[in-house]
Coordinates of C-alpha atoms in Angstrom, one line a residue:
M793 CA -108.2 45.6 -138.7
N794 CA -106.1 44.4 -141.7
K795 CA -105.6 40.8 -142.8
T796 CA -102.0 39.5 -142.8
V797 CA -100.5 36.7 -144.8
N798 CA -97.1 34.9 -144.5
I799 CA -94.9 34.9 -147.6
N800 CA -91.6 33.2 -148.5
L801 CA -89.5 35.7 -150.4
A802 CA -86.1 34.3 -151.4
G803 CA -86.2 31.8 -148.6
V804 CA -87.0 34.4 -145.9
F805 CA -90.4 34.4 -144.2
F806 CA -92.3 37.7 -143.8
H807 CA -95.6 38.8 -142.2
I808 CA -97.3 41.2 -144.7
D809 CA -100.7 42.8 -144.7
E810 CA -103.1 42.0 -147.5
D811 CA -102.9 45.4 -149.3
A812 CA -99.1 45.4 -149.2
F813 CA -99.1 41.8 -150.4
L814 CA -101.3 42.6 -153.4
K815 CA -99.1 45.6 -154.3
L816 CA -95.9 43.6 -154.0
Q817 CA -97.5 40.8 -156.1
R818 CA -98.5 43.2 -158.8
Y819 CA -95.0 44.7 -158.8
L820 CA -93.3 41.3 -159.1
E821 CA -95.6 40.2 -161.9
A822 CA -94.9 43.4 -163.8
I823 CA -91.2 42.7 -163.5
K824 CA -91.7 39.1 -164.7
R825 CA -93.6 40.4 -167.7
S826 CA -90.8 42.9 -168.5
F827 CA -88.3 40.0 -168.8
T828 CA -90.5 37.5 -170.6
D829 CA -88.0 36.8 -173.3
S830 CA -84.8 38.0 -171.6
Q831 CA -81.8 35.7 -171.3
G832 CA -81.3 34.6 -167.7
R833 CA -84.9 35.6 -166.8
S834 CA -85.1 33.2 -163.8
E835 CA -81.8 34.4 -162.4
I836 CA -82.8 38.0 -162.7
I837 CA -86.1 37.4 -161.0
A838 CA -84.4 35.4 -158.2
D839 CA -81.9 38.2 -157.6
I840 CA -84.6 40.9 -157.6
E841 CA -86.6 38.9 -155.0
A842 CA -83.4 38.4 -152.9
R843 CA -82.7 42.1 -153.0
I844 CA -86.3 43.0 -152.0
A845 CA -86.1 40.4 -149.1
E846 CA -82.8 42.0 -148.0
L847 CA -84.4 45.5 -148.0
F848 CA -87.3 44.2 -146.0
S849 CA -84.9 42.6 -143.5
E850 CA -82.9 45.8 -143.0
R851 CA -86.1 47.8 -142.2
I852 CA -87.9 45.3 -140.0
Q853 CA -87.0 45.6 -136.3
N854 CA -88.2 42.2 -135.1
D855 CA -89.7 39.0 -136.5
K856 CA -93.3 40.0 -135.4
Q857 CA -93.3 43.2 -137.4
V858 CA -95.7 43.3 -140.3
V859 CA -94.7 44.6 -143.7
N860 CA -97.1 47.3 -144.7
S861 CA -97.8 49.3 -147.8
S862 CA -95.5 52.2 -147.0
L863 CA -92.6 49.8 -146.7
V864 CA -93.4 48.2 -150.0
D865 CA -93.6 51.6 -151.6
E866 CA -90.2 52.5 -150.1
V867 CA -88.7 49.3 -151.5
I868 CA -90.3 49.9 -154.9
T869 CA -88.8 53.4 -155.0
I870 CA -85.3 52.0 -154.3
M871 CA -85.7 49.2 -156.8
G872 CA -87.4 51.3 -159.5
Q873 CA -90.4 50.6 -161.7
P874 CA -89.9 48.0 -164.4
E875 CA -90.9 50.5 -167.2
D876 CA -88.2 52.9 -165.9
Y877 CA -85.5 50.5 -166.9
L878 CA -86.8 49.4 -170.2
V879 CA -86.0 52.8 -171.7
D880 CA -82.7 52.5 -173.7
D881 CA -80.0 55.1 -173.3
E882 CA -80.3 55.9 -177.0
I883 CA -83.6 57.8 -176.3
F884 CA -81.5 60.3 -174.1
E885 CA -78.5 60.6 -176.4
D886 CA -78.6 64.4 -176.2
E887 CA -78.7 64.4 -172.4
P888 CA -75.5 64.5 -170.3
Q889 CA -74.3 61.2 -169.0
A890 CA -74.6 62.2 -165.4
S891 CA -78.3 62.7 -165.7
R892 CA -78.8 59.1 -166.7
Q893 CA -76.7 57.7 -163.9
R894 CA -79.1 58.5 -161.0
R895 CA -78.3 56.3 -158.0
P896 CA -81.5 55.3 -156.2
Q897 CA -81.9 55.9 -152.6
G898 CA -80.5 53.2 -150.3
S899 CA -77.5 52.3 -152.6
S900 CA -74.2 52.0 -150.8
K901 CA -70.9 50.2 -151.2
K902 CA -70.2 47.3 -148.8
L903 CA -67.1 45.2 -148.3
Y904 CA -67.3 41.6 -149.7
R905 CA -64.8 39.1 -150.8
D906 CA -64.6 39.0 -154.6
T907 CA -63.9 35.3 -155.4
D908 CA -64.5 35.9 -159.1
N909 CA -61.2 37.8 -159.3
S910 CA -59.3 36.1 -156.4
Y911 CA -56.0 34.3 -156.1
I912 CA -56.5 33.1 -152.5
G913 CA -59.6 34.2 -150.7
G914 CA -60.8 37.3 -152.6
V915 CA -59.9 39.7 -149.7
S916 CA -57.6 42.0 -151.8
S917 CA -60.0 42.2 -154.8
G918 CA -62.9 42.9 -152.4
L919 CA -60.9 45.7 -150.7
S920 CA -59.9 47.2 -154.1
H921 CA -63.6 47.5 -154.9
Y922 CA -64.4 49.0 -151.5
L923 CA -61.5 51.5 -151.5
G924 CA -61.6 52.3 -155.2
I925 CA -57.9 51.2 -155.7
D926 CA -56.6 48.9 -158.4
M927 CA -56.3 45.3 -157.3
V928 CA -52.6 45.1 -158.2
W929 CA -51.7 47.9 -155.6
V930 CA -53.8 46.3 -152.9
R931 CA -52.1 42.9 -153.4
L932 CA -48.7 44.5 -153.4
L933 CA -49.6 46.4 -150.2
W934 CA -50.6 43.2 -148.5
I935 CA -47.3 41.5 -149.4
L936 CA -45.2 44.5 -148.1
L937 CA -47.2 44.7 -144.9
A938 CA -46.9 40.9 -144.3
L939 CA -43.1 41.0 -144.8
G940 CA -42.6 44.2 -142.8
S941 CA -44.6 43.1 -139.8
G942 CA -43.0 39.7 -139.5
G943 CA -46.1 37.9 -140.6
T944 CA -48.6 39.8 -138.5
F945 CA -50.7 40.9 -141.4
I946 CA -51.0 37.3 -142.5
L947 CA -53.1 36.8 -139.4
I948 CA -55.1 39.9 -140.2
Y949 CA -55.7 38.5 -143.8
L950 CA -57.0 35.2 -142.3
L951 CA -59.3 37.1 -140.0
F952 CA -60.7 39.1 -143.0
W953 CA -61.1 35.9 -144.9
A954 CA -63.1 34.3 -142.1
L955 CA -65.2 37.3 -141.2
V956 CA -65.9 39.2 -144.4
P957 CA -68.6 37.5 -146.4
E958 CA -68.2 36.4 -150.0
A959 CA -70.2 38.2 -152.7
R960 CA -72.4 35.3 -154.0
T961 CA -75.6 36.9 -155.3
T962 CA -75.9 39.5 -158.0
S963 CA -77.2 42.1 -155.5
E964 CA -74.1 41.5 -153.3
K965 CA -71.8 41.9 -156.3
L966 CA -73.4 45.1 -157.2
T967 CA -73.2 46.4 -153.6
M968 CA -69.6 45.4 -153.6
T969 CA -68.8 47.7 -156.5
G970 CA -71.1 50.5 -155.3
D971 CA -73.6 50.2 -158.2
P972 CA -77.3 50.7 -157.3
V973 CA -79.0 47.4 -156.7
N974 CA -82.1 47.9 -159.0
I975 CA -83.8 46.0 -161.8
S976 CA -81.6 47.5 -164.6
N977 CA -78.3 46.7 -163.0
I978 CA -79.3 43.2 -161.9
E979 CA -80.4 42.5 -165.5
K980 CA -77.1 43.9 -166.8
K981 CA -75.0 42.0 -164.3
I982 CA -76.6 38.7 -165.1
K983 CA -76.4 39.3 -168.9
D984 CA -72.7 40.2 -168.5
G985 CA -72.3 36.9 -166.7
F986 CA -73.9 35.1 -169.5
D987 CA -71.7 36.9 -172.0
S988 CA -68.6 36.0 -170.2
V989 CA -69.6 32.4 -170.1
S990 CA -70.5 32.4 -173.8
D991 CA -67.1 33.8 -174.6
S992 CA -65.4 30.8 -173.0
V993 CA -67.6 28.3 -174.8
K994 CA -66.2 26.8 -177.9
N995 CA -67.8 25.2 -180.9
V996 CA -71.0 27.1 -180.6
D997 CA -73.4 27.7 -183.5
F998 CA -73.1 31.4 -183.4
K999 CA -75.4 32.0 -186.5
K1000 CA -78.2 30.1 -184.8
H1001 CA -77.8 31.9 -181.5
G1002 CA -77.2 35.2 -183.3
D1003 CA -80.5 35.0 -185.0
R1004 CA -82.1 34.3 -181.6
I1005 CA -80.3 37.2 -180.0
K1006 CA -81.4 39.5 -182.9
E1007 CA -85.0 38.5 -182.4
G1008 CA -84.6 39.2 -178.7
F1009 CA -83.0 42.6 -179.3
D1010 CA -85.8 43.5 -181.8
Q1011 CA -88.4 42.6 -179.2
V1012 CA -86.5 44.6 -176.6
S1013 CA -86.3 47.5 -179.0
D1014 CA -90.0 47.4 -179.6
N1015 CA -90.6 47.3 -175.9
I1016 CA -88.3 50.3 -175.3
S1017 CA -90.1 52.2 -178.0
D1018 CA -93.4 51.6 -176.4
A1019 CA -92.1 52.5 -173.0
A1020 CA -90.5 55.7 -174.3
K1021 CA -93.9 56.8 -175.5
K1022 CA -95.4 56.2 -172.0
V1023 CA -92.7 58.2 -170.2
D1024 CA -94.2 61.2 -168.5
F1025 CA -91.3 63.7 -168.6
Q1026 CA -93.2 66.3 -166.6
K1027 CA -93.7 63.7 -163.9
Q1028 CA -90.0 62.9 -163.9
S1029 CA -89.2 66.6 -163.6
D1030 CA -91.5 67.1 -160.7
R1031 CA -89.9 64.1 -159.0
L1032 CA -86.5 65.6 -159.4
K1033 CA -87.6 68.9 -158.0
S1034 CA -89.3 67.3 -155.0
N1035 CA -86.1 65.3 -154.3
S1036 CA -83.8 68.4 -154.4
K1037 CA -82.2 69.1 -151.1
N1038 CA -82.3 72.4 -149.2
F1039 CA -79.5 73.9 -147.3
F1040 CA -80.3 72.2 -144.0
D1041 CA -80.5 68.8 -145.7
T1042 CA -77.0 69.4 -147.1
F1043 CA -75.7 70.5 -143.8
G1044 CA -77.1 67.4 -142.1
D1045 CA -75.4 65.2 -144.7
V1046 CA -72.1 66.9 -144.2
L1047 CA -72.4 66.5 -140.4
L1048 CA -73.4 62.9 -140.8
F1049 CA -70.4 62.4 -143.1
F1050 CA -68.0 63.6 -140.5
L1051 CA -69.7 61.6 -137.7
K1052 CA -69.3 58.5 -139.9
L1053 CA -65.7 59.4 -140.6
F1054 CA -65.0 59.7 -136.8
A1055 CA -66.7 56.4 -136.2
K1056 CA -64.4 54.8 -138.9
F1057 CA -61.4 56.3 -137.2
I1058 CA -62.6 54.8 -133.9
G1059 CA -63.0 51.5 -135.6
V1060 CA -59.4 51.7 -137.0
I1061 CA -58.1 52.4 -133.5
L1062 CA -60.0 49.5 -132.1
I1063 CA -58.7 47.2 -134.8
I1064 CA -55.1 48.2 -134.3
T1065 CA -55.4 47.9 -130.5
G1066 CA -57.1 44.5 -130.6
I1067 CA -54.8 42.9 -133.2
S1068 CA -51.7 44.2 -131.5
A1069 CA -52.7 42.9 -128.1
L1070 CA -53.7 39.5 -129.7
I1071 CA -50.5 39.1 -131.5
G1072 CA -48.4 40.0 -128.4
L1073 CA -50.5 37.6 -126.3
I1074 CA -50.1 34.8 -128.8
V1075 CA -46.4 35.3 -129.1
A1076 CA -46.0 35.5 -125.3
F1077 CA -48.2 32.4 -124.7
F1078 CA -46.3 30.1 -127.1
T1079 CA -42.8 31.4 -126.4
V1080 CA -42.9 32.0 -122.6
G1081 CA -46.1 30.5 -121.1
I1082 CA -45.9 27.0 -122.8
T1083 CA -42.7 26.2 -124.5
N1084 CA -40.3 28.5 -122.5
A1085 CA -38.5 29.0 -125.8
V1086 CA -37.6 32.6 -124.8
H1087 CA -36.4 33.2 -121.2
F1088 CA -38.3 36.3 -120.0
P1089 CA -36.1 38.3 -117.6
G1090 CA -38.7 38.5 -114.9
W1091 CA -40.0 35.0 -115.2
D1092 CA -37.8 33.7 -112.4
F1093 CA -39.6 36.0 -110.0
V1094 CA -42.9 34.7 -111.2
E1095 CA -41.8 31.2 -110.4
A1096 CA -40.4 32.1 -107.1
S1097 CA -43.6 33.9 -106.0
N1098 CA -45.7 31.0 -107.1
M1099 CA -46.1 29.6 -103.5
A1100 CA -49.2 27.6 -104.5
N1101 CA -47.1 25.6 -107.0
V1102 CA -49.7 26.1 -109.8
P1103 CA -48.3 24.8 -113.1
I1104 CA -47.0 27.7 -115.2
W1105 CA -48.7 26.4 -118.4
L1106 CA -52.0 26.3 -116.6
M1107 CA -51.6 29.8 -115.3
S1108 CA -50.5 31.1 -118.7
T1109 CA -53.4 29.5 -120.4
L1110 CA -56.0 31.0 -118.0
L1111 CA -54.4 34.4 -118.3
F1112 CA -54.2 34.2 -122.1
F1113 CA -58.0 33.5 -122.4
L1114 CA -58.8 36.0 -119.7
V1115 CA -57.1 38.8 -121.6
A1116 CA -57.2 37.6 -125.2
I1117 CA -61.0 37.2 -125.4
P1118 CA -61.9 40.8 -124.5
F1119 CA -59.2 42.0 -127.0
F1120 CA -60.7 39.8 -129.7
F1121 CA -64.1 41.5 -129.2
V1122 CA -62.4 44.9 -129.3
F1123 CA -60.9 43.9 -132.7
Y1124 CA -64.3 42.5 -133.8
I1125 CA -66.2 45.6 -132.8
G1126 CA -63.7 47.8 -134.7
L1127 CA -64.2 45.6 -137.7
R1128 CA -67.9 45.8 -137.4
I1129 CA -67.7 49.6 -137.4
L1130 CA -65.6 49.6 -140.6
V1131 CA -67.5 46.8 -142.4
N1132 CA -71.3 47.2 -142.3
N1133 CA -72.0 43.7 -143.7
L1134 CA -69.5 41.8 -141.6
K1135 CA -70.6 38.2 -140.9
S1136 CA -71.6 37.6 -137.3
I1137 CA -69.6 35.0 -135.5
G1138 CA -72.9 33.5 -134.3
N1139 CA -74.4 33.2 -130.9
V1140 CA -72.9 29.8 -130.4
A1141 CA -69.4 31.2 -130.8
K1142 CA -70.2 34.2 -128.6
F1143 CA -71.6 32.1 -125.7
A1144 CA -68.7 29.7 -126.1
L1145 CA -66.1 32.4 -125.8
L1146 CA -68.0 33.9 -122.8
G1147 CA -68.0 30.5 -121.2
V1148 CA -64.3 30.1 -121.7
W1149 CA -63.7 33.6 -120.4
L1150 CA -65.8 32.9 -117.2
M1151 CA -63.9 29.6 -116.6
A1152 CA -60.6 31.4 -117.0
L1153 CA -61.8 34.1 -114.6
I1154 CA -62.9 31.5 -112.0
G1155 CA -59.6 29.7 -112.4
I1156 CA -57.6 32.8 -111.8
I1157 CA -59.7 33.6 -108.7
V1158 CA -59.1 30.1 -107.4
I1159 CA -55.4 30.4 -107.9
G1160 CA -55.4 33.8 -106.3
V1161 CA -57.2 32.4 -103.2
K1162 CA -54.8 29.5 -103.0
Q1163 CA -51.9 31.9 -103.3
A1164 CA -53.3 34.1 -100.5
T1165 CA -53.7 31.1 -98.2
E1166 CA -50.0 30.4 -98.6
R1167 CA -49.5 33.3 -96.2
A1168 CA -52.1 32.2 -93.7
I1169 CA -49.8 30.6 -91.1
D1170 CA -46.3 31.5 -90.0
A1171 CA -43.8 29.3 -88.3
S1172 CA -40.3 29.8 -86.9
S1173 CA -37.1 27.8 -86.3
V1174 CA -35.0 29.0 -83.4
S1175 CA -31.3 28.3 -82.7
E1176 CA -28.8 29.9 -80.3
S1177 CA -25.1 30.0 -79.8
Y1178 CA -22.9 31.2 -76.9
L1179 CA -20.2 33.7 -77.5
D1180 CA -17.1 34.0 -75.3
I1181 CA -17.8 37.5 -74.2
K1182 CA -17.9 38.1 -70.4
Q1183 CA -18.1 41.1 -68.1
G1184 CA -15.5 43.6 -68.9
D1185 CA -15.0 42.3 -72.5
T1186 CA -15.7 44.3 -75.6
L1187 CA -17.6 42.8 -78.5
N1188 CA -17.0 44.3 -82.0
L1189 CA -20.2 43.9 -84.1
K1190 CA -20.5 44.4 -87.9
M1191 CA -22.4 43.2 -91.0
V1192 CA -20.8 41.5 -94.0
T1193 CA -22.0 41.3 -97.6
N1194 CA -21.6 38.8 -100.5
R1195 CA -21.5 40.0 -104.0
N1196 CA -23.7 37.1 -105.2
Y1197 CA -26.5 37.7 -102.7
S1198 CA -26.3 41.2 -101.2
R1199 CA -24.0 44.1 -102.1
N1200 CA -25.1 46.8 -99.7
F1201 CA -25.8 47.2 -96.0
Y1202 CA -29.5 48.0 -96.2
R1203 CA -32.4 46.1 -94.7
N1204 CA -35.1 45.2 -97.2
S1205 CA -38.3 43.7 -95.8
H1206 CA -40.1 43.0 -99.1
G1207 CA -37.7 42.6 -102.0
Y1208 CA -35.6 39.6 -102.9
H1209 CA -33.1 38.5 -105.5
I1210 CA -32.7 35.3 -107.5
T1211 CA -29.2 34.1 -108.3
R1212 CA -27.3 30.8 -108.6
D1213 CA -24.9 29.2 -106.2
D1214 CA -21.7 27.4 -106.9
N1215 CA -23.7 24.3 -108.0
N1216 CA -25.7 26.4 -110.4
E1217 CA -28.8 26.0 -108.3
K1218 CA -31.3 28.8 -108.2
I1219 CA -31.1 30.6 -104.9
I1220 CA -33.5 33.2 -103.3
S1221 CA -31.8 35.8 -101.2
T1222 CA -33.2 38.7 -99.2
S1223 CA -32.0 41.2 -96.6
D1224 CA -35.0 41.0 -94.4
L1225 CA -33.0 40.9 -91.1
R1226 CA -33.6 42.5 -87.8
L1227 CA -30.9 43.0 -85.2
I1228 CA -31.9 43.3 -81.5
V1229 CA -29.5 43.9 -78.7
R1230 CA -30.5 43.2 -75.1
S1231 CA -28.8 42.9 -71.8
T1232 CA -28.6 39.7 -69.7
T1233 CA -27.5 38.7 -66.2
D1234 CA -25.8 35.6 -67.7
S1235 CA -22.1 35.4 -67.4
V1236 CA -21.5 35.0 -71.2
A1237 CA -23.1 36.4 -74.3
R1238 CA -25.3 34.5 -76.7
L1239 CA -26.8 34.9 -80.1
E1240 CA -30.3 33.7 -80.8
I1241 CA -31.3 33.2 -84.5
E1242 CA -35.0 33.0 -85.2
K1243 CA -36.0 32.0 -88.8
V1244 CA -39.6 32.8 -89.9
A1245 CA -41.5 31.8 -93.0
Y1246 CA -45.2 31.5 -94.1
G1247 CA -47.3 28.6 -95.5
S1248 CA -50.8 27.4 -96.0
N1249 CA -50.4 25.2 -92.9
F1250 CA -48.0 25.0 -90.0
D1251 CA -46.0 22.0 -91.4
I1252 CA -45.3 23.8 -94.7
A1253 CA -44.4 27.0 -92.9
K1254 CA -42.1 25.1 -90.5
E1255 CA -40.4 23.3 -93.4
R1256 CA -39.8 26.6 -95.2
A1257 CA -38.4 28.2 -92.0
D1258 CA -36.0 25.2 -91.5
N1259 CA -34.7 25.6 -95.0
I1260 CA -33.5 29.2 -94.5
N1261 CA -29.8 29.4 -94.6
Y1262 CA -28.1 32.1 -92.4
N1263 CA -24.4 32.3 -91.4
Y1264 CA -22.3 34.4 -89.1
D1265 CA -18.6 34.3 -87.9
F1266 CA -17.2 34.9 -84.4
A1267 CA -13.5 35.2 -83.8
N1268 CA -11.2 37.4 -81.6
N1269 CA -14.2 39.1 -79.9
E1270 CA -15.6 40.2 -83.4
L1271 CA -19.0 39.1 -84.5
A1272 CA -19.6 39.3 -88.3
L1273 CA -23.2 38.8 -89.3
D1274 CA -24.4 38.2 -92.8
S1275 CA -26.5 41.0 -94.2
Y1276 CA -28.7 38.5 -96.1
L1277 CA -30.4 35.1 -95.9
T1278 CA -30.7 32.5 -98.6
T1279 CA -33.0 29.6 -99.4
N1280 CA -33.4 27.2 -102.4
A1281 CA -35.8 28.5 -105.1
D1282 CA -37.9 25.3 -104.6
N1283 CA -39.0 26.7 -101.3
K1284 CA -40.6 29.8 -103.1
F1285 CA -40.5 33.2 -101.6
S1286 CA -42.8 33.1 -98.6
D1287 CA -41.7 36.2 -96.8
Q1288 CA -38.7 34.5 -95.2
R1289 CA -37.0 36.6 -92.5
V1290 CA -34.5 36.3 -89.7
E1291 CA -34.4 38.0 -86.3
L1292 CA -31.0 38.2 -84.6
I1293 CA -31.2 38.7 -80.8
L1294 CA -27.8 39.4 -79.2
Y1295 CA -27.7 39.1 -75.4
L1296 CA -24.7 40.8 -73.8
P1297 CA -23.8 40.4 -70.1
E1298 CA -24.1 43.5 -67.9
G1299 CA -20.7 45.1 -67.5
S1300 CA -19.6 44.2 -70.9
Y1301 CA -19.0 46.6 -73.8
L1302 CA -20.2 46.9 -77.3
Y1303 CA -18.8 48.6 -80.4
A1304 CA -21.3 48.5 -83.3
D1305 CA -20.1 49.3 -86.8
D1306 CA -21.9 52.0 -88.8
N1307 CA -23.1 49.3 -91.3
T1308 CA -25.5 47.9 -88.6
R1309 CA -27.6 51.0 -88.5
S1310 CA -30.2 49.9 -91.1
F1311 CA -30.7 46.5 -89.4
H1312 CA -31.8 47.6 -85.9
R1313 CA -34.3 50.0 -84.5
N1314 CA -34.5 51.1 -80.9
S1315 CA -38.0 50.2 -79.9
S1316 CA -39.9 49.3 -76.8
W1317 CA -41.7 46.6 -78.8
Y1318 CA -38.4 44.7 -79.3
N1319 CA -36.7 45.9 -76.1
D1320 CA -33.7 46.9 -78.2
I1321 CA -31.1 48.9 -76.1
L1322 CA -29.0 49.9 -79.1
D1323 CA -30.2 53.2 -80.4
N1324 CA -29.6 54.8 -83.8
G1325 CA -26.7 57.2 -83.6
Q1326 CA -24.8 55.1 -81.1
E1327 CA -22.9 53.2 -83.8
G1328 CA -19.2 53.9 -83.8
H1329 CA -19.0 54.4 -80.0
Y1330 CA -18.1 52.2 -77.1
L1331 CA -21.2 51.4 -75.1
E1332 CA -21.3 50.0 -71.6
I1333 CA -24.0 47.4 -71.1
I1334 CA -26.2 48.0 -68.0
T1335 CA -29.5 46.6 -67.0
D1336 CA -31.9 47.2 -70.0
D1337 CA -29.8 50.1 -71.2
V1338 CA -26.4 51.3 -72.3
I1339 CA -24.0 54.1 -71.2
C1340 CA -22.2 56.0 -73.9
D1341 CA -19.6 58.4 -72.5
T1342 CA -18.5 59.6 -76.0
C1343 CA -21.9 60.1 -77.5
P1344 CA -22.9 63.8 -78.1
T1345 CA -25.4 65.2 -75.6
D1346 CA -28.0 68.0 -76.1
D1347 CA -28.0 71.3 -74.2
D1348 CA -31.3 71.3 -72.2
D1349 CA -31.2 75.1 -71.7
D1350 CA -30.8 75.7 -75.4
S1351 CA -33.3 73.1 -76.4
I1352 CA -36.2 74.3 -74.3
K1353 CA -37.5 77.8 -74.8
V1354 CA -40.7 79.0 -73.1
N1355 CA -42.4 82.3 -73.6
I1356 CA -45.5 83.0 -71.6
D1357 CA -47.1 86.5 -71.1
I1358 CA -50.4 86.7 -69.1
N1359 CA -51.9 90.1 -68.0
G1360 CA -54.9 90.6 -65.8
D1361 CA -56.6 93.3 -63.8
K1362 CA -55.0 92.2 -60.5
G1363 CA -51.7 90.9 -61.7
S1364 CA -49.5 89.5 -64.4
L1365 CA -47.3 86.4 -65.2
K1366 CA -44.3 86.5 -67.6
I1367 CA -42.0 83.6 -68.4
N1368 CA -39.3 83.9 -71.2
G1369 CA -35.7 83.0 -71.9
E1370 CA -34.3 86.4 -71.1
D1371 CA -36.1 87.6 -68.0
G1372 CA -37.0 84.3 -66.5
L1373 CA -40.1 84.2 -64.3
N1374 CA -41.8 87.4 -63.2
I1375 CA -45.0 87.5 -61.2
S1376 CA -46.8 90.8 -60.3
R1377 CA -49.8 91.1 -58.1
D1378 CA -51.1 94.3 -56.4
S1379 CA -48.0 95.5 -54.4
L1380 CA -46.0 92.2 -54.8
N1381 CA -43.4 91.6 -57.5
I1382 CA -41.5 88.2 -57.7
S1383 CA -38.6 87.7 -60.2
I1384 CA -36.6 84.5 -60.8
N1385 CA -33.9 84.8 -63.5
G1386 CA -30.1 84.4 -64.0
E1387 CA -29.4 87.0 -61.2
G1388 CA -31.2 84.9 -58.7
F1389 CA -34.5 85.3 -56.7
K1390 CA -36.0 88.6 -55.9
A1391 CA -39.3 89.5 -54.2
E1392 CA -40.5 93.0 -53.5
G1393 CA -43.5 94.0 -51.4
T1394 CA -44.8 97.1 -49.7
D1395 CA -43.1 96.3 -46.4
V1396 CA -40.4 93.8 -47.2
K1397 CA -37.9 93.0 -50.0
V1398 CA -36.2 89.6 -50.4
K1399 CA -33.2 89.0 -52.7
I1400 CA -31.2 85.8 -53.1
N1401 CA -28.2 85.5 -55.5
D1402 CA -24.7 84.1 -55.7
Q1403 CA -23.0 87.4 -54.9
D1404 CA -25.0 88.8 -52.0
G1405 CA -26.4 85.6 -50.7
V1406 CA -29.7 86.2 -48.8
S1407 CA -30.8 89.9 -48.4
I1408 CA -34.0 90.9 -46.6
T1409 CA -34.9 94.6 -46.3
T1410 CA -37.8 96.2 -44.4
D1411 CA -38.6 99.7 -43.4
S1412 CA -36.7 99.3 -40.1
I1413 CA -34.5 96.2 -40.7
N1414 CA -31.8 95.6 -43.3
Q1415 CA -30.2 92.2 -43.1

């Protein structure tokens, strides 16, 4: 059982066992001794501690995990020993440059915003470090993309500005440029910062500070000389050999590279998909859903179908959040794939967006239920008119169209059109008409018009049915029926339809035009006596039926063909179109065909046909 202690490293709390704590303490004290007289010593130590805390945080799975000695050894290997970085490059002047630029394990390049070289937010300079491209070209590319996309990439730039963290600490600035975050580079970075500050300071006593710097360099030189004597080159050689990779390690690295490349590609696809959808939704929301600045061609149908009378701005807002929030997370996930160190939007923001999305979903469901209830009840409005058609008269029936409302003679039970009348009012028109012809014992004909509509309750449905406009014209024994119905757009499209029931006296005649075919169906459900195919013929009205003398008839003989052939041990039965009926049993044979009836037995034969009449023959009688 090991004893654990709690430490505060760069403002981050860790649980660490006692052995690991002592090892880490000795390591940090050795580093402090190495930079005793160095300029910026406190800043160097603070950044080293911050880097160690960062490495611990990356490797700890949860807050309760304890930092052990193996983890401390791993971090020390990444950061390097203090004496390893006190050796000046001059000692290895004869060695190739590449051998001295060994990048420790764990170093990698990450995307940060470089505010030290920024004009606006440091996004372009950060991307230039991450991609290895000069800042000038990155900034020029942003400008071209912003102009070419109509401002779309300005929004992308703002999202990068908000989500990509700024490189504040020395370790973050080193990670941004891809340099190893170790003691040597941290020291060099801080000293470079001091040098840049000193260059900008005027009226400084350079001689005084020069002497101090000279003394510092002399001391560093002495330290380097002492450290060089302590370097165990054999140990370093063994370490290089032990770290050499075999074939399988190389293959694994190559495979991992391609997997990472594929993941980056997926991230790019997600970013493009998410940002494209978000831009389209934002444009549609502000131009169509709220301001109606752009008249969307199908928006009239949305308004006409809105039977629940939900405000368009409310429906647009709910739909926007319902669709936009998932696409925002698609974009965010793609960005997280590309940028390892992307700032989290925080749990508060995540739960807030989830709450907004759930409210939008519930709102859409409520609107959908309300919309569905608008078709719960149907009501009708019935009117009838008498036509001066009596027994013996002929009624000519036809449909008429209107170029504004209906241009063809076709019944449409679902679709509708939106147009404007002479007063520039929006009008809904549809061809949902049904024509039914029935016989009556009344002396004159009559036309019954039933208008039907739906609503959430009977009163609303009845009002919508009453507001249906339908017209016809009757003159000189000719009935012209409109092939459409209309209603004001304020009544919404609530499946309005019209049923036309034409009652004709028995003994009268009907001539239906061909353009009525689509509007009627002969059916027992509607008791319609006008059948399809009878258009264009004069029909005599009888009780619940019509007589058509000029309609084509089918040939029953040609329409029915039966072929039956049954054979048994004691007889046979054959029925076909050529031989007719033939029955054979024992000594009896009966045939019925076009030649008549013929029966043959052992003692008697019977034959009946048109030529011979009836003929009966026996052994002794022939009649």
